């Protein structure tokens, strides 16, 4: 009998980065997770809501008859109008059936680095939506469900493109940016950074391609259950950034004022979470090693120096000690000067 790990390793060898083969991907899902074959209906939204069903026969004919009544083209148009920030969805239908559609074009909100080839972003989005369908508990609209989906997509990216992929590290920064600068619902629901950063911390410690498909899904679930941010902490973090919500479009138009406001916040906070994830959101613009658009000038050079200094202080003293230091400075602002 063929070793399932070796079989999967052959199926998941690194993509050449040229094309996302939707039909081949669905065929592999059917092999790996046969229980969802006719429970998840895959649609290619880039090609007129084409049904992706790499097999002829009565089952495909039945689904096509259903789709004629369901009219996915009209419903997808409505979904795009309602969820303008999404180019994919894993939507519950009647019973246990789900509709999974993918629009194969750049997502308006980056998931991985914007420098990543379209095939890599499409693969991440596909694996994210598939995670909603195959991981227990990932099919409900909660932050945990989004963590399950992102965890699975991150593991699959490491399997597809290798642990040295230069683009996957952005997933933590992008989700942090969404938490800070987008609306409360989207940013809060999709904040998965506490989980994905733990996976990326282990990117060279785990033999990703040795995992069977089910083991990859189970490991994603395990990472979430062990490392997800507690709801109370996430709610508090979301409130801490509330004044900066809905500023993403301004930033996209070149307005750096919201970024300056965030910089001042992370440079004065005594919260380790505010500092960590605020800094990760800023990294998209100030980190010379990972940023796609690095802000220049005296102000931002000073911000980089101060961030590095505070990062060392948090690492050395921790939040409680740092909080005491800040309180002491606030209570005695002129100590040593009189």
PDB file of C-alpha atoms in Angstrom, residues 90-269:
ATOM      1  CA  UNK A  90     -17.384  29.628   1.465  1.00  0.00           C
ATOM      2  CA  UNK A  91     -21.131  30.141   1.737  1.00  0.00           C
ATOM      3  CA  UNK A  92     -23.560  27.773   3.503  1.00  0.00           C
ATOM      4  CA  UNK A  93     -26.472  26.573   1.397  1.00  0.00           C
ATOM      5  CA  UNK A  94     -29.249  24.178   2.405  1.00  0.00           C
ATOM      6  CA  UNK A  95     -28.369  21.271   4.662  1.00  0.00           C
ATOM      7  CA  UNK A  96     -24.622  20.653   4.832  1.00  0.00           C
ATOM      8  CA  UNK A  97     -23.928  21.947   1.329  1.00  0.00           C
ATOM      9  CA  UNK A  98     -21.582  24.880   0.829  1.00  0.00           C
ATOM     10  CA  UNK A  99     -20.767  27.070  -2.149  1.00  0.00           C
ATOM     11  CA  UNK A 100     -17.083  27.917  -2.483  1.00  0.00           C
ATOM     12  CA  UNK A 101     -16.219  30.521  -5.083  1.00  0.00           C
ATOM     13  CA  UNK A 102     -12.889  32.048  -6.030  1.00  0.00           C
ATOM     14  CA  UNK A 103     -12.294  35.141  -8.149  1.00  0.00           C
ATOM     15  CA  UNK A 104      -8.796  34.670  -9.529  1.00  0.00           C
ATOM     16  CA  UNK A 105      -7.543  38.231  -9.406  1.00  0.00           C
ATOM     17  CA  UNK A 106      -5.672  40.340  -6.872  1.00  0.00           C
ATOM     18  CA  UNK A 107      -7.588  40.713  -3.636  1.00  0.00           C
ATOM     19  CA  UNK A 108      -8.290  44.331  -2.632  1.00  0.00           C
ATOM     20  CA  UNK A 109      -6.925  43.476   0.819  1.00  0.00           C
ATOM     21  CA  UNK A 110      -3.567  41.724   0.525  1.00  0.00           C
ATOM     22  CA  UNK A 111      -3.304  38.374   2.276  1.00  0.00           C
ATOM     23  CA  UNK A 112       0.353  37.757   1.570  1.00  0.00           C
ATOM     24  CA  UNK A 113       2.920  40.118   0.071  1.00  0.00           C
ATOM     25  CA  UNK A 114       1.590  42.209  -2.833  1.00  0.00           C
ATOM     26  CA  UNK A 115       4.782  41.190  -4.653  1.00  0.00           C
ATOM     27  CA  UNK A 116       3.646  37.556  -4.595  1.00  0.00           C
ATOM     28  CA  UNK A 117       2.634  36.067  -7.952  1.00  0.00           C
ATOM     29  CA  UNK A 118      -1.124  35.868  -8.476  1.00  0.00           C
ATOM     30  CA  UNK A 119      -0.961  32.069  -8.334  1.00  0.00           C
ATOM     31  CA  UNK A 120       0.346  32.206  -4.771  1.00  0.00           C
ATOM     32  CA  UNK A 121      -2.319  34.618  -3.592  1.00  0.00           C
ATOM     33  CA  UNK A 122      -5.051  32.587  -5.313  1.00  0.00           C
ATOM     34  CA  UNK A 123      -3.730  29.403  -3.724  1.00  0.00           C
ATOM     35  CA  UNK A 124      -3.751  31.036  -0.280  1.00  0.00           C
ATOM     36  CA  UNK A 125      -7.337  32.245  -0.749  1.00  0.00           C
ATOM     37  CA  UNK A 126      -8.418  28.820  -2.056  1.00  0.00           C
ATOM     38  CA  UNK A 127      -6.828  27.023   0.902  1.00  0.00           C
ATOM     39  CA  UNK A 128      -8.336  29.559   3.330  1.00  0.00           C
ATOM     40  CA  UNK A 129     -11.851  28.939   2.014  1.00  0.00           C
ATOM     41  CA  UNK A 130     -11.261  25.182   1.900  1.00  0.00           C
ATOM     42  CA  UNK A 131     -10.170  25.327   5.543  1.00  0.00           C
ATOM     43  CA  UNK A 132     -13.638  26.633   6.407  1.00  0.00           C
ATOM     44  CA  UNK A 133     -15.108  23.486   4.842  1.00  0.00           C
ATOM     45  CA  UNK A 134     -12.816  20.762   6.163  1.00  0.00           C
ATOM     46  CA  UNK A 135     -11.869  21.809   9.716  1.00  0.00           C
ATOM     47  CA  UNK A 136     -14.480  21.160  12.424  1.00  0.00           C
ATOM     48  CA  UNK A 137     -15.765  24.445  13.808  1.00  0.00           C
ATOM     49  CA  UNK A 138     -14.423  26.531  10.919  1.00  0.00           C
ATOM     50  CA  UNK A 139     -17.801  26.852   9.217  1.00  0.00           C
ATOM     51  CA  UNK A 140     -19.272  29.495  11.527  1.00  0.00           C
ATOM     52  CA  UNK A 141     -18.716  33.285  11.352  1.00  0.00           C
ATOM     53  CA  UNK A 142     -16.307  33.667  14.276  1.00  0.00           C
ATOM     54  CA  UNK A 143     -12.739  34.811  14.787  1.00  0.00           C
ATOM     55  CA  UNK A 144     -11.773  31.237  15.671  1.00  0.00           C
ATOM     56  CA  UNK A 145     -13.112  30.042  12.315  1.00  0.00           C
ATOM     57  CA  UNK A 146     -10.968  32.635  10.513  1.00  0.00           C
ATOM     58  CA  UNK A 147      -7.967  31.503  12.550  1.00  0.00           C
ATOM     59  CA  UNK A 148      -8.615  27.888  11.475  1.00  0.00           C
ATOM     60  CA  UNK A 149      -8.803  28.971   7.829  1.00  0.00           C
ATOM     61  CA  UNK A 150      -5.679  31.169   7.896  1.00  0.00           C
ATOM     62  CA  UNK A 151      -3.727  28.537   9.816  1.00  0.00           C
ATOM     63  CA  UNK A 152      -4.558  25.903   7.204  1.00  0.00           C
ATOM     64  CA  UNK A 153      -3.773  28.274   4.327  1.00  0.00           C
ATOM     65  CA  UNK A 154      -0.433  29.192   5.919  1.00  0.00           C
ATOM     66  CA  UNK A 155       0.551  25.541   6.350  1.00  0.00           C
ATOM     67  CA  UNK A 156      -0.488  24.781   2.769  1.00  0.00           C
ATOM     68  CA  UNK A 157       1.570  27.740   1.524  1.00  0.00           C
ATOM     69  CA  UNK A 158       4.620  26.306   3.277  1.00  0.00           C
ATOM     70  CA  UNK A 159       3.894  22.940   1.644  1.00  0.00           C
ATOM     71  CA  UNK A 160       3.316  24.422  -1.789  1.00  0.00           C
ATOM     72  CA  UNK A 161       6.114  26.983  -1.934  1.00  0.00           C
ATOM     73  CA  UNK A 162       8.579  26.037   0.788  1.00  0.00           C
ATOM     74  CA  UNK A 163       9.594  27.299   4.223  1.00  0.00           C
ATOM     75  CA  UNK A 164      11.791  29.974   2.630  1.00  0.00           C
ATOM     76  CA  UNK A 165       8.917  31.600   0.742  1.00  0.00           C
ATOM     77  CA  UNK A 166       9.549  35.372   0.909  1.00  0.00           C
ATOM     78  CA  UNK A 167       5.850  36.256   0.745  1.00  0.00           C
ATOM     79  CA  UNK A 168       4.001  34.375   3.492  1.00  0.00           C
ATOM     80  CA  UNK A 169       5.430  36.417   6.404  1.00  0.00           C
ATOM     81  CA  UNK A 170       3.194  39.295   5.367  1.00  0.00           C
ATOM     82  CA  UNK A 171       0.093  37.418   6.544  1.00  0.00           C
ATOM     83  CA  UNK A 172       0.704  38.568  10.140  1.00  0.00           C
ATOM     84  CA  UNK A 173       1.414  42.154   9.111  1.00  0.00           C
ATOM     85  CA  UNK A 174      -1.617  42.324   6.818  1.00  0.00           C
ATOM     86  CA  UNK A 175      -4.044  40.946   9.402  1.00  0.00           C
ATOM     87  CA  UNK A 176      -2.583  43.394  11.951  1.00  0.00           C
ATOM     88  CA  UNK A 177      -3.070  46.244   9.485  1.00  0.00           C
ATOM     89  CA  UNK A 178      -6.699  45.159   8.991  1.00  0.00           C
ATOM     90  CA  UNK A 179      -7.267  45.110  12.751  1.00  0.00           C
ATOM     91  CA  UNK A 180      -5.890  48.638  13.142  1.00  0.00           C
ATOM     92  CA  UNK A 181      -7.079  50.445  10.035  1.00  0.00           C
ATOM     93  CA  UNK A 182     -10.187  48.727   8.676  1.00  0.00           C
ATOM     94  CA  UNK A 183     -13.700  48.632  10.126  1.00  0.00           C
ATOM     95  CA  UNK A 184     -14.339  46.890  13.418  1.00  0.00           C
ATOM     96  CA  UNK A 185     -16.174  43.896  11.940  1.00  0.00           C
ATOM     97  CA  UNK A 186     -13.618  42.951   9.308  1.00  0.00           C
ATOM     98  CA  UNK A 187     -10.490  43.630  11.331  1.00  0.00           C
ATOM     99  CA  UNK A 188     -11.740  41.931  14.504  1.00  0.00           C
ATOM    100  CA  UNK A 189     -13.183  38.867  12.766  1.00  0.00           C
ATOM    101  CA  UNK A 190     -10.109  38.305  10.599  1.00  0.00           C
ATOM    102  CA  UNK A 191      -7.354  38.959  13.116  1.00  0.00           C
ATOM    103  CA  UNK A 192      -5.359  35.717  12.990  1.00  0.00           C
ATOM    104  CA  UNK A 193      -1.863  37.053  13.700  1.00  0.00           C
ATOM    105  CA  UNK A 194      -1.473  35.408  17.107  1.00  0.00           C
ATOM    106  CA  UNK A 195      -1.820  32.001  15.416  1.00  0.00           C
ATOM    107  CA  UNK A 196      -0.049  32.481  12.098  1.00  0.00           C
ATOM    108  CA  UNK A 197       3.010  34.023  13.745  1.00  0.00           C
ATOM    109  CA  UNK A 198       3.400  30.821  15.807  1.00  0.00           C
ATOM    110  CA  UNK A 199       3.247  28.724  12.648  1.00  0.00           C
ATOM    111  CA  UNK A 200       5.837  30.903  10.947  1.00  0.00           C
ATOM    112  CA  UNK A 201       8.060  30.706  14.028  1.00  0.00           C
ATOM    113  CA  UNK A 202       8.174  26.933  13.388  1.00  0.00           C
ATOM    114  CA  UNK A 203       8.538  27.150   9.612  1.00  0.00           C
ATOM    115  CA  UNK A 204      11.950  25.438   9.623  1.00  0.00           C
ATOM    116  CA  UNK A 205      11.218  23.042  12.485  1.00  0.00           C
ATOM    117  CA  UNK A 206       8.432  21.008  10.897  1.00  0.00           C
ATOM    118  CA  UNK A 207       8.624  18.785   7.832  1.00  0.00           C
ATOM    119  CA  UNK A 208       5.505  20.236   6.251  1.00  0.00           C
ATOM    120  CA  UNK A 209       5.462  17.956   3.217  1.00  0.00           C
ATOM    121  CA  UNK A 210       5.578  14.861   5.431  1.00  0.00           C
ATOM    122  CA  UNK A 211       2.076  15.713   6.647  1.00  0.00           C
ATOM    123  CA  UNK A 212      -0.892  13.950   5.091  1.00  0.00           C
ATOM    124  CA  UNK A 213      -3.824  16.167   4.078  1.00  0.00           C
ATOM    125  CA  UNK A 214      -5.755  15.316   7.227  1.00  0.00           C
ATOM    126  CA  UNK A 215      -2.672  15.853   9.384  1.00  0.00           C
ATOM    127  CA  UNK A 216      -2.217  19.325   7.855  1.00  0.00           C
ATOM    128  CA  UNK A 217      -5.800  20.222   8.746  1.00  0.00           C
ATOM    129  CA  UNK A 218      -5.459  18.719  12.229  1.00  0.00           C
ATOM    130  CA  UNK A 219      -2.215  20.618  12.837  1.00  0.00           C
ATOM    131  CA  UNK A 220      -3.874  23.873  11.775  1.00  0.00           C
ATOM    132  CA  UNK A 221      -6.628  23.211  14.308  1.00  0.00           C
ATOM    133  CA  UNK A 222      -4.048  22.400  17.000  1.00  0.00           C
ATOM    134  CA  UNK A 223      -2.165  25.658  16.419  1.00  0.00           C
ATOM    135  CA  UNK A 224      -5.399  27.613  16.779  1.00  0.00           C
ATOM    136  CA  UNK A 225      -6.569  25.900  19.956  1.00  0.00           C
ATOM    137  CA  UNK A 226      -3.160  26.421  21.553  1.00  0.00           C
ATOM    138  CA  UNK A 227      -2.325  29.945  20.380  1.00  0.00           C
ATOM    139  CA  UNK A 228      -5.479  31.887  19.474  1.00  0.00           C
ATOM    140  CA  UNK A 229      -5.885  35.192  21.291  1.00  0.00           C
ATOM    141  CA  UNK A 230      -8.475  35.079  24.062  1.00  0.00           C
ATOM    142  CA  UNK A 231     -11.672  36.898  23.120  1.00  0.00           C
ATOM    143  CA  UNK A 232     -11.302  39.363  26.024  1.00  0.00           C
ATOM    144  CA  UNK A 233      -7.767  40.263  24.950  1.00  0.00           C
ATOM    145  CA  UNK A 234      -8.834  40.593  21.310  1.00  0.00           C
ATOM    146  CA  UNK A 235     -11.776  42.825  22.236  1.00  0.00           C
ATOM    147  CA  UNK A 236      -9.475  45.024  24.302  1.00  0.00           C
ATOM    148  CA  UNK A 237      -6.942  45.220  21.476  1.00  0.00           C
ATOM    149  CA  UNK A 238      -9.672  46.146  19.005  1.00  0.00           C
ATOM    150  CA  UNK A 239     -10.854  48.924  21.314  1.00  0.00           C
ATOM    151  CA  UNK A 240      -7.291  50.194  21.718  1.00  0.00           C
ATOM    152  CA  UNK A 241      -7.111  50.773  17.964  1.00  0.00           C
ATOM    153  CA  UNK A 242     -10.686  52.050  17.536  1.00  0.00           C
ATOM    154  CA  UNK A 243      -9.661  55.652  16.854  1.00  0.00           C
ATOM    155  CA  UNK A 244      -7.659  54.441  13.840  1.00  0.00           C
ATOM    156  CA  UNK A 245     -10.388  52.337  12.243  1.00  0.00           C
ATOM    157  CA  UNK A 246     -11.530  53.032   8.663  1.00  0.00           C
ATOM    158  CA  UNK A 247      -8.305  54.832   7.758  1.00  0.00           C
ATOM    159  CA  UNK A 248      -7.025  52.250   5.262  1.00  0.00           C
ATOM    160  CA  UNK A 249      -8.357  54.088   2.199  1.00  0.00           C
ATOM    161  CA  UNK A 250      -6.619  57.307   3.276  1.00  0.00           C
ATOM    162  CA  UNK A 251      -3.347  55.417   3.578  1.00  0.00           C
ATOM    163  CA  UNK A 252      -3.874  53.837   0.163  1.00  0.00           C
ATOM    164  CA  UNK A 253      -4.214  57.354  -1.272  1.00  0.00           C
ATOM    165  CA  UNK A 254      -0.843  58.346   0.239  1.00  0.00           C
ATOM    166  CA  UNK A 255      -1.999  59.997   3.470  1.00  0.00           C
ATOM    167  CA  UNK A 256       0.588  59.143   6.144  1.00  0.00           C
ATOM    168  CA  UNK A 257      -1.230  60.878   9.030  1.00  0.00           C
ATOM    169  CA  UNK A 258      -2.913  57.642  10.253  1.00  0.00           C
ATOM    170  CA  UNK A 259       0.456  55.881  10.166  1.00  0.00           C
ATOM    171  CA  UNK A 260       2.016  58.682  12.223  1.00  0.00           C
ATOM    172  CA  UNK A 261      -0.822  58.394  14.732  1.00  0.00           C
ATOM    173  CA  UNK A 262      -0.197  54.657  15.008  1.00  0.00           C
ATOM    174  CA  UNK A 263       3.550  55.244  15.391  1.00  0.00           C
ATOM    175  CA  UNK A 264       2.944  57.628  18.297  1.00  0.00           C
ATOM    176  CA  UNK A 265       0.604  55.102  19.884  1.00  0.00           C
ATOM    177  CA  UNK A 266       2.994  52.157  19.769  1.00  0.00           C
ATOM    178  CA  UNK A 267       5.875  54.335  20.973  1.00  0.00           C
ATOM    179  CA  UNK A 268       3.949  55.369  24.074  1.00  0.00           C
ATOM    180  CA  UNK A 269       1.958  52.235  24.953  1.00  0.00           C
TER     181      UNK A 269
END
